[in-house]
Amino acid sequence: MSFFSLDCVRKKERELERKVRANDREHNLSFKYATNAIKTSKYNLLTFLPLNLFEQFQRIANAYFLVLLVLQLIPQISSLSWFTTVVPLVLVLLFTAAKDASDDLNRHRSDNRVNNRRVQVLIDRKLRSEKWMDVQVGDIIKLENNQFVTADLLLLSSSEPLNLVYIETAELDGETNLKVRQALPVTGDLGDDVEKLADFNGEVRCEPPNNRLDRFTGTLSCGGQKYPLDNEKMILRGCTLRNTEWCFGLVLFGGPDTKLMQNCGKSTFKRTSIDRLMNVLVLCIFGFLAFMCAVLALGNLFWERNKGSSFTAFLPPLDGNGPGFSAFLTFWSYVIILNTVVPISLYVSVELIRLGNSFYIEWDRKMYYARNDTPAEARTTTLNEELGQIKYVFSDKTGTLTQNIMTFNKCSINGKSYGDVYDYTGQRVEVTEHTETVDFSFNRLADPRFTFHDHALVEAVKQEQPEVQAFFRLLALCHTVMAEEKTEGELFYQAQSPDEGALVTAARNFGFVFRSRTPDSISIVEMGQQRRYELLAILDFNNVRKRMSVIVRSPEGKLCLYCKGADTIIYERLDPSCSKLMDVTTEHLNEFAGEGLRTLALAYKHLDEDYFRDWRRRHHEASTVLEDREDQLDQLYEEVETDLLLLGATAIEDKLQDGVPQTIEQLSKADIKIWVLTGDKQETAENIGYSCNLLREEMKEVFVVSGNSLDDVRRELRSVPETPLPPPAARRALSLSVLWLSRDAQTAMRLDTAAADSLLPDGVLGKDATVMADETANGEYGLVINGHSLAYALERGVERDFLRTACLCRAVICCRVTPLQKAQVVELVKTYKRAVTLAIGDGANDVSMIRAAHIGVGISGQEGMQAVLSSDFSFAQFRFLQRLLLVHGRWSYLRMCKFLRYFFYKNFTFTFVHFWFAFFCGFSAQTVYDEWFITLYNLVYTALPVLGMSLFDQDVNDAWSFQHPQLYVPGQLNLYFSKAAFFRCALHSCYSSLVLFFVPYAAVLDSVRHDGKDAADYQSFALLTQTCLLFVVTIQLGLEMAFWTAVNTFFVVGSLAMYFAVTFTMYSDGLFLALPSAFHFIGTGRNALNQPGAWLTILLTSILCLLPVVTLRFLSLQLRPTINDKVMLKVRQAKATPPPPPRRARMRRTSSRRSGYAFSHAQGYGDLVTSGRFLRRPAATPRTSGSALVGRATAGFSPMGRSAGYSPAGRQHNAKVPDVQVTSLQMYRTMAEPGL
């Protein structure tokens, strides 16, 4: 399935307004709107060969070798046979074509899978099953439960009361909680009557296609009336219909015009930084090749004029061929001979190395997730070495860092903390999967999936402690959850946030079961007894209030307000009598926050009947005014939510994936900066940031930007040096717009405005951008920015201020961001920072970010497979990222750099010998080596050893790589292969070629054999030179390898053995007699290599070539050792497999920071609940006679755990707080009066 597999950028006339008429295909086709089909494939059977060859010959190297082939077919300038170029060129083209064909076949399959899905379409007054690709704008389609939404639809009607539908938007915004959409009443009356739907001829005028997921404007004209349309009437492609039997919708946008596709970003071809560097180097090599050929051509010109006349007797010149023309032909002849400076086998070898390293990733059992049977997958084989150079990681939060599973972990009730487990000595016990869980069998309605470990809390409930029961009663009443009971006793909660679902589930298991609701009542089961509370008002949540309240009337007629919200907000509204209880609860909240839990404070208040009657009247008046409605309601909410009585606090854990904190810590040690880009609210993201060690208490300050205008955001980003230090209380308050940096931070992070203006020119992002230099801060800082502020921060003139501030921080969290904003942040860093980026996510809302980054990683998690399908690499858990980067990425980069350095060295050395020989052969374009040696040098004699090194070499094993993540830093700095490294390699080759030419030349010059015959013939010199060359490059390869295996050894020794076997075979009498023109070095092997002087020459050239290398490495190791040298020395000293890394103890931090509000909550659900628009069918009728409670506490019960007073410090813990004023609730017992 691939919704995103499409290039969303379409070259067409700009659309200003969309006009759609229902059930009128002819009218809608006149506007030429995009169909619902998608096409991602590049080729078909007819176009594959020409298009693929055209693409391949766009590569400079391939075109270069094609030109060489043409030149070799001209006998006047070619001194080499055509097969020396044809064979490797054809191999490269075939290999690449096969790979491209395989990739495009997968794209065809993905396209067909999506386009051929079926949906029911209303055509000719009948519902017909049609393919997705045949759906047109203006069609009315029917969706059924759990179906994917086909296109962007205007909701017409549904099976649910009041024409509601429930949709899951995980592939749009990453949130798995359900959303509600409602149709207009005028269309809702159509129901599922096909005749009425077929007669519907409404016309929609709306905005053109755009990427705004949260906004839609339009009008529906029907029956002479106009009705406004907004986002609440739309269901978008990428959503899934849930808990709704059927619905009908009108197609407004299809295929590439849907909002999902508009957010997908442009699909680009990704190339590694080494590829880009190689393109530059190849151009330099071409220039250098032209220079060498020009020098040799000039040499031929002068030689022909001065010396050539002496040879005309036996080499007569052709008519009209003077020295100038001879020099011209010589130039092209040397272009052919010296072409090995850019060997085509280089590109074949690079592809094989990348393919091999990709297999290592897929075969790695330590990246295999057995629970889901999901191995790691390298979906792109051309980016492996880029994994070893990552500087910035952009991560989604929900489903990537977390499991998106909320659990009720701990709580504080009336000054007592519950949730920790203690042994018989009073020592706190680490909770594991083997720790004994609480038995909830006394509650037949308990959720069997819920687990809790502190038995003291359930015993307190059984003992009917009023404050404990009131705590869970609040959780069962104060929420907007919907209950679904398909069969008796089987409850399913539909919560608009997983946090709220976790709290209601906790109350359910502890005996306070939320059963059902109507617009004006809530039914719960309290310890087995059915009770119905009258719901009088919901004071809804919003981002400013950071709390929600309900006002209910108990069956006994008591009025009570229940409130839950951010502790900082609740504390401001507490009655003064709660001051001491507040102090104790604050200690517990700090402890919970230090463990990264998401906290809420709970409070209540009894209301006077007369006061409430007056308040309710004023509330109704305020809710019906047209102007300042929200302000008036807020004032009424503030009025009633005062003098609250504190009950306690909850602590919810958004379960992190296993190993996330350790992974982030390891990546931070490797100097990798991690930015979290999430659609969640700020407080949620901050809590997870602390939980996973992204944000730490040790940081000097966390800078929060939340301006609501361009000027505000610019001022906040630029006011770091000028802003005075606020008081400590203000710095801790999360409700402030900005947490200003401390004075030390201001000094450390001060930016020079004049210098900043000179760094980058003003211009559109991504064009004419100058790379920003890295700056360092004195200490660690964090940055948090909201989505609406980020929109301004990414605008022209502000983006550089944002990037500079963000790059000075160790961690960055962007909240409430859209998919397109995620991609824009990645593009911002790519544009202005010389760094490699990686984006990792698990949902369709992460696809644009994954495509924008240099490397995209998909998590195959809870939110579908969209991210995986668009990624370059994929696996099941975030913790595998450290192995992908620190092990596979670093090894791949190290191997590729070693390969390139060695490959250029051996080929430059091979080629430069030709250059020196030209000065001794009259610049006649004669080769110094045998033709067969030239053909087989890169394909046979040196291919396997260098491939063995590039596939198996490693400086240290994976355990040492994890113990020393600093080994990753050289890759970020391009220290292993760069332009400087390339030119050092060229100088080394130049020196080696001088030795390899002149030492054998001096050795055979004027020398004689032991039988007195002359040994100075061309063939003997060629054989001696090529043998010296092969020994030198092979020994050099041995020096490069740090990890010898049996395969490497076999390749090295086998290649030398192959050289001698092939040499003696081709120089034999038999092959000469069979093909004398092809094998004319008859007997040269046995005549030249049986002389002791030849082997002495081989030894001497090897020593002279390698001695400077060994000396330089020794001096570097002693005087300037690198991090690799130091770690490899430790490995040698260990002389054994290093012990595994020490087990990381669970981190327990003391923190003054608490959650601002734990919910990923949206405003407006209170109105839905009280209006009845949110309601489903009536739940199954519950039994009113609750079963007898099993295991009710007796008078002799002695509680265990934290509430029993045990403390690791030996002092009484959780004892009753002295001098805490007893509230009316605490004096109240349900046994005497069973209802509150």
Coordinates of C-alpha atoms in Angstrom, one line a residue, residues 576-1054:
P576 CA -5.9 27.7 51.5
S577 CA -6.7 24.8 53.8
C578 CA -4.9 22.5 51.4
S579 CA -1.5 24.1 51.7
K580 CA 0.2 21.4 53.7
L581 CA -1.4 18.6 51.6
M582 CA -0.2 20.5 48.6
D583 CA 3.4 20.5 49.8
V584 CA 3.4 16.7 50.2
T585 CA 1.7 16.2 46.9
T586 CA 4.3 18.5 45.3
E587 CA 7.1 16.2 46.6
H588 CA 5.3 13.2 45.0
L589 CA 4.8 15.1 41.7
N590 CA 8.5 16.0 41.6
E591 CA 9.4 12.4 42.1
F592 CA 7.0 11.3 39.3
A593 CA 8.3 14.0 36.9
G594 CA 11.8 12.9 37.7
E595 CA 11.0 9.5 36.4
G596 CA 9.5 11.1 33.2
L597 CA 5.9 10.4 34.0
R598 CA 3.1 12.6 32.8
T599 CA 1.2 14.1 35.8
L600 CA -2.2 15.6 36.5
A601 CA -3.6 17.1 39.7
L602 CA -7.1 16.2 40.8
A603 CA -9.4 18.4 42.9
Y604 CA -13.1 18.8 43.7
K605 CA -15.6 21.3 45.2
H606 CA -19.1 21.1 46.6
L607 CA -21.5 23.6 45.1
D608 CA -24.4 25.5 46.7
E609 CA -27.7 24.9 44.9
D610 CA -28.7 28.5 44.8
Y611 CA -25.3 29.7 43.6
F612 CA -25.2 27.0 40.9
R613 CA -28.7 27.9 39.7
D614 CA -27.6 31.5 39.2
W615 CA -24.3 30.4 37.6
R616 CA -26.0 28.1 35.2
R617 CA -28.3 30.9 34.1
R618 CA -25.4 33.2 33.4
H619 CA -23.6 30.3 31.6
H620 CA -26.5 29.8 29.3
E621 CA -26.6 33.5 28.5
A622 CA -22.9 33.6 27.7
S623 CA -23.1 30.5 25.5
T624 CA -25.7 32.2 23.3
V625 CA -24.1 35.6 22.7
L626 CA -22.4 36.2 19.3
E627 CA -19.6 38.5 20.5
D628 CA -16.9 37.6 23.0
R629 CA -18.5 34.3 23.7
E630 CA -15.3 32.5 24.6
D631 CA -14.1 35.3 26.9
Q632 CA -17.4 35.4 28.8
L633 CA -17.3 31.6 29.2
D634 CA -13.7 31.7 30.5
Q635 CA -14.7 34.2 33.1
L636 CA -17.5 32.0 34.3
Y637 CA -15.2 29.0 34.4
E638 CA -12.6 31.0 36.4
E639 CA -15.3 32.0 38.9
V640 CA -16.6 28.5 39.6
E641 CA -13.2 26.8 39.6
T642 CA -11.9 28.4 42.8
D643 CA -11.5 27.2 46.4
L644 CA -11.0 23.7 45.2
L645 CA -10.0 20.9 47.6
L646 CA -7.0 18.8 46.5
L647 CA -7.5 15.0 46.1
G648 CA -4.1 14.0 44.8
A649 CA -2.3 13.4 41.5
T650 CA -1.9 10.8 38.8
A651 CA 1.2 9.7 37.0
I652 CA 0.9 8.2 33.5
E653 CA 3.7 6.6 31.6
D654 CA 3.7 7.0 27.8
K655 CA 5.7 3.8 27.4
L656 CA 8.9 4.5 25.6
Q657 CA 10.2 1.8 23.2
D658 CA 12.8 -0.4 24.7
G659 CA 16.3 1.2 24.8
V660 CA 15.2 4.7 23.6
P661 CA 17.1 6.6 26.4
Q662 CA 20.2 4.6 25.9
T663 CA 20.1 5.0 22.2
I664 CA 19.7 8.8 22.5
E665 CA 22.5 8.9 25.0
Q666 CA 24.8 6.9 22.7
L667 CA 24.0 9.1 19.7
S668 CA 24.6 12.2 21.7
K669 CA 28.1 10.9 22.7
A670 CA 28.7 10.4 18.9
D671 CA 28.0 14.2 18.5
I672 CA 24.7 13.5 16.7
K673 CA 22.1 16.2 17.4
I674 CA 18.5 15.0 17.7
W675 CA 15.5 17.1 16.8
V676 CA 12.0 15.8 17.6
L677 CA 9.3 16.9 15.2
T678 CA 5.9 15.9 16.5
G679 CA 2.3 16.7 16.0
D680 CA 1.6 16.3 19.7
K681 CA 1.1 19.2 22.1
Q682 CA 4.0 20.9 23.9
E683 CA 3.6 19.4 27.3
T684 CA 3.4 15.9 26.0
A685 CA 6.5 16.3 23.9
E686 CA 8.4 17.9 26.8
N687 CA 7.5 15.0 29.1
I688 CA 8.8 12.5 26.5
G689 CA 11.9 14.6 26.0
Y690 CA 12.7 14.3 29.7
S691 CA 11.8 10.6 29.8
C692 CA 14.1 9.6 27.0
N693 CA 17.0 11.8 28.1
L694 CA 16.7 14.2 25.2
L695 CA 16.0 17.0 27.7
R696 CA 17.9 16.7 30.9
E697 CA 17.9 18.5 34.2
E698 CA 21.6 19.1 33.8
M699 CA 20.9 21.5 30.9
K700 CA 21.5 25.1 31.8
E701 CA 18.1 26.2 30.4
V702 CA 15.3 25.2 28.1
F703 CA 14.3 27.9 25.7
V704 CA 10.7 27.9 24.6
V705 CA 9.4 29.9 21.7
S706 CA 5.6 30.3 21.4
G707 CA 5.1 33.7 19.7
N708 CA 1.8 34.3 17.9
S709 CA 3.1 36.7 15.2
L710 CA 6.2 37.1 13.0
D711 CA 7.5 40.0 15.2
D712 CA 7.0 38.0 18.4
V713 CA 8.9 35.0 17.1
R714 CA 11.7 37.2 15.7
R715 CA 11.9 39.1 19.0
E716 CA 12.0 35.9 21.0
L717 CA 14.7 34.4 18.8
R718 CA 16.9 37.5 18.8
S719 CA 16.3 38.6 22.4
V720 CA 18.6 36.0 24.0
P721 CA 21.3 38.5 24.8
E722 CA 19.1 41.4 25.9
T723 CA 16.4 39.8 28.0
P724 CA 16.8 40.2 31.7
L725 CA 16.9 37.1 33.9
P726 CA 13.4 36.4 35.2
P727 CA 12.8 35.2 38.8
P728 CA 13.3 31.5 39.5
A729 CA 9.6 31.0 39.9
A730 CA 8.9 32.5 36.5
R731 CA 11.6 30.4 34.9
R732 CA 10.0 27.2 36.2
A733 CA 6.5 28.1 35.1
L734 CA 5.7 26.2 31.9
S735 CA 2.8 28.5 31.2
L736 CA 5.1 31.4 30.3
S737 CA 5.5 32.3 26.7
V738 CA 9.3 32.1 26.8
L739 CA 11.7 30.5 29.3
W740 CA 14.5 33.0 28.9
L741 CA 18.0 31.8 29.1
S742 CA 20.1 32.4 32.2
R743 CA 22.8 35.1 32.2
D744 CA 25.5 32.4 31.6
A745 CA 23.4 31.1 28.7
Q746 CA 23.1 34.6 27.3
T747 CA 26.8 35.1 27.4
A748 CA 27.5 31.6 25.9
M749 CA 24.9 31.9 23.2
R750 CA 25.3 35.5 22.3
L751 CA 25.2 36.0 18.6
D752 CA 26.9 38.7 16.6
T753 CA 24.2 40.3 14.5
A754 CA 26.6 42.0 12.1
A755 CA 28.4 38.7 11.6
A756 CA 25.1 36.9 11.2
D757 CA 24.0 39.2 8.5
S758 CA 27.2 38.6 6.6
L759 CA 26.9 34.8 6.8
L760 CA 24.0 34.3 4.6
P761 CA 22.5 36.5 1.8
D762 CA 18.8 37.3 1.9
G763 CA 16.9 35.1 -0.5
V764 CA 14.5 32.3 -0.8
L765 CA 15.3 29.3 1.3
G766 CA 17.3 26.8 -0.6
K767 CA 18.7 29.2 -3.3
D768 CA 22.0 31.0 -3.2
A769 CA 22.4 29.9 0.4
T770 CA 25.8 30.2 2.1
V771 CA 26.7 27.5 4.6
M772 CA 26.5 28.6 8.2
A773 CA 29.5 27.9 10.3
D774 CA 29.0 25.8 13.4
E775 CA 28.9 27.7 16.7
T776 CA 29.4 26.3 20.2
A777 CA 27.7 27.2 23.4
N778 CA 29.1 27.1 26.9
G779 CA 27.0 24.3 28.3
E780 CA 24.0 22.3 27.1
Y781 CA 20.7 23.9 26.2
G782 CA 17.3 22.8 24.9
L783 CA 14.8 24.5 22.5
V784 CA 11.1 23.9 22.3
I785 CA 9.0 25.6 19.7
N786 CA 5.3 25.4 18.8
G787 CA 3.9 24.7 15.4
H788 CA 2.3 28.1 14.9
S789 CA 5.6 29.8 16.0
L790 CA 7.5 27.5 13.7
A791 CA 5.5 28.7 10.7
Y792 CA 6.8 32.2 11.4
A793 CA 10.3 30.9 12.2
L794 CA 10.6 29.3 8.8
E795 CA 9.7 32.5 6.9
R796 CA 12.3 34.5 5.0
G797 CA 14.5 36.7 7.2
V798 CA 13.7 34.7 10.4
E799 CA 14.8 31.1 9.4
R800 CA 18.5 31.9 10.0
D801 CA 17.9 33.2 13.4
F802 CA 15.8 30.1 14.3
L803 CA 18.5 27.8 12.8
R804 CA 21.3 29.5 14.6
T805 CA 19.6 29.3 18.0
A806 CA 18.5 25.7 17.4
C807 CA 22.0 24.6 16.4
L808 CA 23.4 26.0 19.6
C809 CA 21.1 23.7 21.5
R810 CA 21.8 20.1 22.3
A811 CA 18.2 19.1 21.7
V812 CA 15.3 20.6 19.8
I813 CA 11.6 19.8 20.1
C814 CA 9.1 21.1 17.6
C815 CA 5.5 20.6 18.7
R816 CA 2.2 20.7 16.8
V817 CA 3.9 20.6 13.4
T818 CA 2.3 19.7 10.1
P819 CA 3.9 17.1 7.8
L820 CA 5.0 19.8 5.4
Q821 CA 6.6 21.8 8.3
K822 CA 8.6 18.7 9.2
A823 CA 10.0 18.6 5.7
Q824 CA 10.7 22.4 5.8
V825 CA 12.7 22.0 9.0
V826 CA 14.8 19.3 7.4
E827 CA 15.3 21.4 4.2
L828 CA 16.4 24.3 6.3
V829 CA 19.2 22.4 8.0
K830 CA 20.2 20.8 4.7
T831 CA 20.4 24.2 3.0
Y832 CA 22.4 26.1 5.6
K833 CA 24.5 23.5 7.3
R834 CA 27.2 21.3 5.8
A835 CA 25.9 18.2 7.5
V836 CA 24.2 14.9 6.6
T837 CA 20.6 14.5 7.9
L838 CA 18.5 11.5 8.8
A839 CA 14.8 11.5 9.4
I840 CA 13.0 8.6 11.2
G841 CA 9.3 8.1 11.6
D842 CA 6.5 5.5 11.5
G843 CA 3.5 7.3 10.1
A844 CA 2.3 8.7 6.8
N845 CA 2.7 12.2 8.4
D846 CA 6.4 11.5 8.5
V847 CA 6.8 10.7 4.8
S848 CA 7.6 14.3 3.6
M849 CA 10.3 14.5 6.3
I850 CA 11.7 11.1 5.4
R851 CA 11.9 12.0 1.7
A852 CA 13.5 15.4 2.4
A853 CA 16.4 14.1 4.5
H854 CA 19.5 12.6 3.1
I855 CA 18.6 9.3 4.7
G856 CA 15.0 8.3 5.5
V857 CA 14.3 5.5 8.1
G858 CA 10.9 4.0 8.5
I859 CA 9.6 2.3 11.7
S860 CA 7.2 -0.5 11.0
G861 CA 5.0 0.2 13.9
Q862 CA 1.4 1.0 14.8
E863 CA 0.6 3.6 12.1
G864 CA 0.7 1.6 8.9
M865 CA 3.5 1.1 6.4
Q866 CA 3.6 4.5 4.6
A867 CA 6.8 5.6 6.3
V868 CA 8.4 2.3 5.5
L869 CA 7.4 2.4 1.8
S870 CA 9.0 5.8 1.4
S871 CA 12.1 5.1 3.4
D872 CA 15.6 4.1 2.6
F873 CA 16.0 1.8 5.6
S874 CA 13.4 0.3 7.9
F875 CA 13.2 -1.7 11.1
A876 CA 10.8 -2.2 14.0
Q877 CA 12.3 -0.4 16.9
F878 CA 14.0 3.0 17.4
R879 CA 16.8 1.4 19.5
F880 CA 18.1 -0.3 16.3
L881 CA 19.1 3.2 15.0
Q882 CA 22.3 3.2 17.1
R883 CA 23.4 -0.1 15.6
L884 CA 22.5 1.1 12.1
L885 CA 24.6 4.2 12.5
L886 CA 27.4 3.4 15.0
V887 CA 28.1 -0.1 13.5
H888 CA 26.8 -0.6 10.0
G889 CA 27.0 3.1 9.0
R890 CA 30.5 3.6 10.4
W891 CA 31.8 0.4 8.9
S892 CA 30.3 1.1 5.5
Y893 CA 31.8 4.6 5.5
L894 CA 35.2 3.4 6.6
R895 CA 35.2 0.6 4.0
M896 CA 34.1 2.8 1.2
C897 CA 36.7 5.5 2.0
K898 CA 39.5 2.8 2.2
F899 CA 38.3 1.4 -1.0
L900 CA 38.3 4.7 -2.8
R901 CA 41.8 5.7 -1.5
Y902 CA 43.3 2.4 -2.4
F903 CA 41.5 2.2 -5.8
F904 CA 42.7 5.6 -6.8
Y905 CA 46.2 4.8 -5.5
K906 CA 46.5 1.5 -7.5
N907 CA 45.1 3.0 -10.7
F908 CA 47.0 6.2 -10.6
T909 CA 50.2 4.3 -9.9
F910 CA 49.4 2.0 -12.8
T911 CA 48.7 5.0 -15.2
F912 CA 51.6 7.2 -14.2
V913 CA 54.1 4.5 -15.2
H914 CA 52.7 4.9 -18.7
F915 CA 53.4 8.6 -18.4
W916 CA 57.1 8.2 -17.5
F917 CA 57.5 5.5 -20.1
A918 CA 56.4 7.9 -22.8
F919 CA 59.6 9.9 -22.4
F920 CA 61.6 6.8 -23.3
C921 CA 59.6 5.5 -26.2
G922 CA 59.5 8.7 -28.3
F923 CA 56.0 9.6 -27.2
S924 CA 54.8 6.9 -29.6
A925 CA 51.8 5.9 -27.4
Q926 CA 53.3 2.5 -26.8
T927 CA 52.0 0.8 -23.6
V928 CA 54.5 -0.2 -20.9
Y929 CA 52.5 -3.3 -20.0
D930 CA 51.2 -6.3 -22.0
E931 CA 47.7 -5.7 -23.4
W932 CA 46.3 -8.7 -21.5
F933 CA 47.7 -7.3 -18.2
I934 CA 46.0 -4.0 -18.9
T935 CA 42.7 -5.8 -19.5
L936 CA 42.9 -8.0 -16.5
Y937 CA 44.5 -5.7 -14.0
N938 CA 41.3 -4.2 -12.7
L939 CA 39.0 -7.1 -13.5
V940 CA 41.0 -10.1 -12.2
Y941 CA 44.3 -9.3 -10.5
T942 CA 43.2 -6.5 -8.1
A943 CA 39.4 -6.8 -8.1
L944 CA 38.8 -9.5 -5.4
P945 CA 41.4 -8.3 -2.8
V946 CA 40.0 -4.8 -2.7
L947 CA 36.4 -6.1 -2.7
G948 CA 37.3 -8.4 0.2
M949 CA 38.7 -5.4 2.2
S950 CA 35.6 -3.3 1.3
L951 CA 33.2 -6.0 2.5
F952 CA 34.9 -7.5 5.5
D953 CA 37.3 -4.9 7.0
Q954 CA 36.6 -3.3 10.4
D955 CA 38.8 -1.3 12.6
V956 CA 37.1 -2.5 15.8
N957 CA 34.1 -4.9 16.4
D958 CA 30.6 -3.8 17.2
A959 CA 31.0 -4.0 21.0
W960 CA 34.0 -1.6 20.9
S961 CA 32.0 0.7 18.6
F962 CA 29.3 1.0 21.2
Q963 CA 31.7 1.5 24.0
H964 CA 33.4 4.3 22.1
P965 CA 30.8 6.2 20.1
Q966 CA 33.3 8.9 19.5
L967 CA 34.7 6.7 16.7
Y968 CA 31.7 8.0 14.7
V969 CA 32.9 11.7 14.7
P970 CA 35.5 11.4 11.9
G971 CA 32.8 10.4 9.5
Q972 CA 30.9 13.6 10.3
L973 CA 34.0 15.6 9.5
N974 CA 34.8 13.8 6.3
L975 CA 38.3 12.9 7.6
Y976 CA 38.6 9.5 5.8
F977 CA 38.0 10.7 2.3
S978 CA 38.0 14.3 1.0
K979 CA 39.7 16.4 -1.6
A980 CA 42.8 16.7 0.5
A981 CA 42.9 12.9 1.0
F982 CA 42.5 12.4 -2.7
F983 CA 45.4 14.7 -3.6
R984 CA 47.6 13.0 -0.9
C985 CA 46.7 9.7 -2.6
A986 CA 47.7 11.2 -6.0
L987 CA 51.1 12.3 -4.7
H988 CA 51.7 8.9 -3.1
S989 CA 50.9 7.3 -6.5
C990 CA 53.2 9.7 -8.3
Y991 CA 56.1 8.6 -5.9
S992 CA 55.3 4.9 -6.3
S993 CA 55.1 5.2 -10.1
L994 CA 58.5 6.8 -10.2
V995 CA 60.0 4.0 -8.2
L996 CA 58.1 1.3 -10.2
F997 CA 59.4 2.7 -13.5
F998 CA 62.9 3.8 -12.8
V999 CA 64.1 1.0 -10.5
P1000 CA 63.2 -1.8 -13.0
Y1001 CA 64.5 0.4 -15.8
A1002 CA 67.8 0.8 -14.1
A1003 CA 67.9 -2.9 -13.2
V1004 CA 67.5 -4.1 -16.8
L1005 CA 69.4 -1.3 -18.5
D1006 CA 72.7 -2.7 -19.9
S1007 CA 72.2 -5.8 -17.9
V1008 CA 73.0 -9.3 -19.1
R1009 CA 71.7 -12.7 -18.2
H1010 CA 73.8 -15.3 -16.5
D1011 CA 74.5 -16.9 -19.8
G1012 CA 75.8 -13.6 -21.2
K1013 CA 72.8 -12.7 -23.3
D1014 CA 71.3 -9.2 -23.2
A1015 CA 68.4 -8.9 -20.7
A1016 CA 67.3 -5.4 -21.7
D1017 CA 64.4 -6.2 -24.0
Y1018 CA 61.0 -4.5 -24.0
Q1019 CA 59.0 -7.6 -23.1
S1020 CA 61.2 -8.5 -20.1
F1021 CA 61.0 -4.9 -18.9
A1022 CA 57.2 -4.9 -19.3
L1023 CA 56.9 -8.1 -17.3
L1024 CA 59.2 -7.0 -14.6
T1025 CA 57.5 -3.7 -14.2
Q1026 CA 54.0 -5.1 -14.0
T1027 CA 55.1 -7.8 -11.5
C1028 CA 56.6 -5.1 -9.3
L1029 CA 53.4 -3.1 -9.6
L1030 CA 51.2 -6.0 -8.6
F1031 CA 53.4 -6.9 -5.6
V1032 CA 53.5 -3.2 -4.4
V1033 CA 49.7 -2.6 -4.6
T1034 CA 49.0 -6.0 -3.0
I1035 CA 51.3 -5.3 0.0
Q1036 CA 49.8 -1.8 0.2
L1037 CA 46.4 -3.4 0.5
G1038 CA 47.6 -5.6 3.3
L1039 CA 48.7 -2.4 5.2
E1040 CA 45.3 -0.9 4.7
M1041 CA 43.4 -3.9 6.1
A1042 CA 42.8 -3.9 9.8
F1043 CA 40.8 -7.1 10.0
W1044 CA 42.1 -10.2 8.3
T1045 CA 39.7 -13.1 7.6
A1046 CA 40.1 -16.3 5.8
V1047 CA 38.3 -14.8 2.8
N1048 CA 40.5 -11.8 2.6
T1049 CA 43.6 -14.0 2.9
F1050 CA 42.4 -16.3 0.1
F1051 CA 41.6 -13.3 -2.1
V1052 CA 45.0 -11.7 -1.7
V1053 CA 47.1 -14.9 -2.0
G1054 CA 44.8 -16.2 -4.7

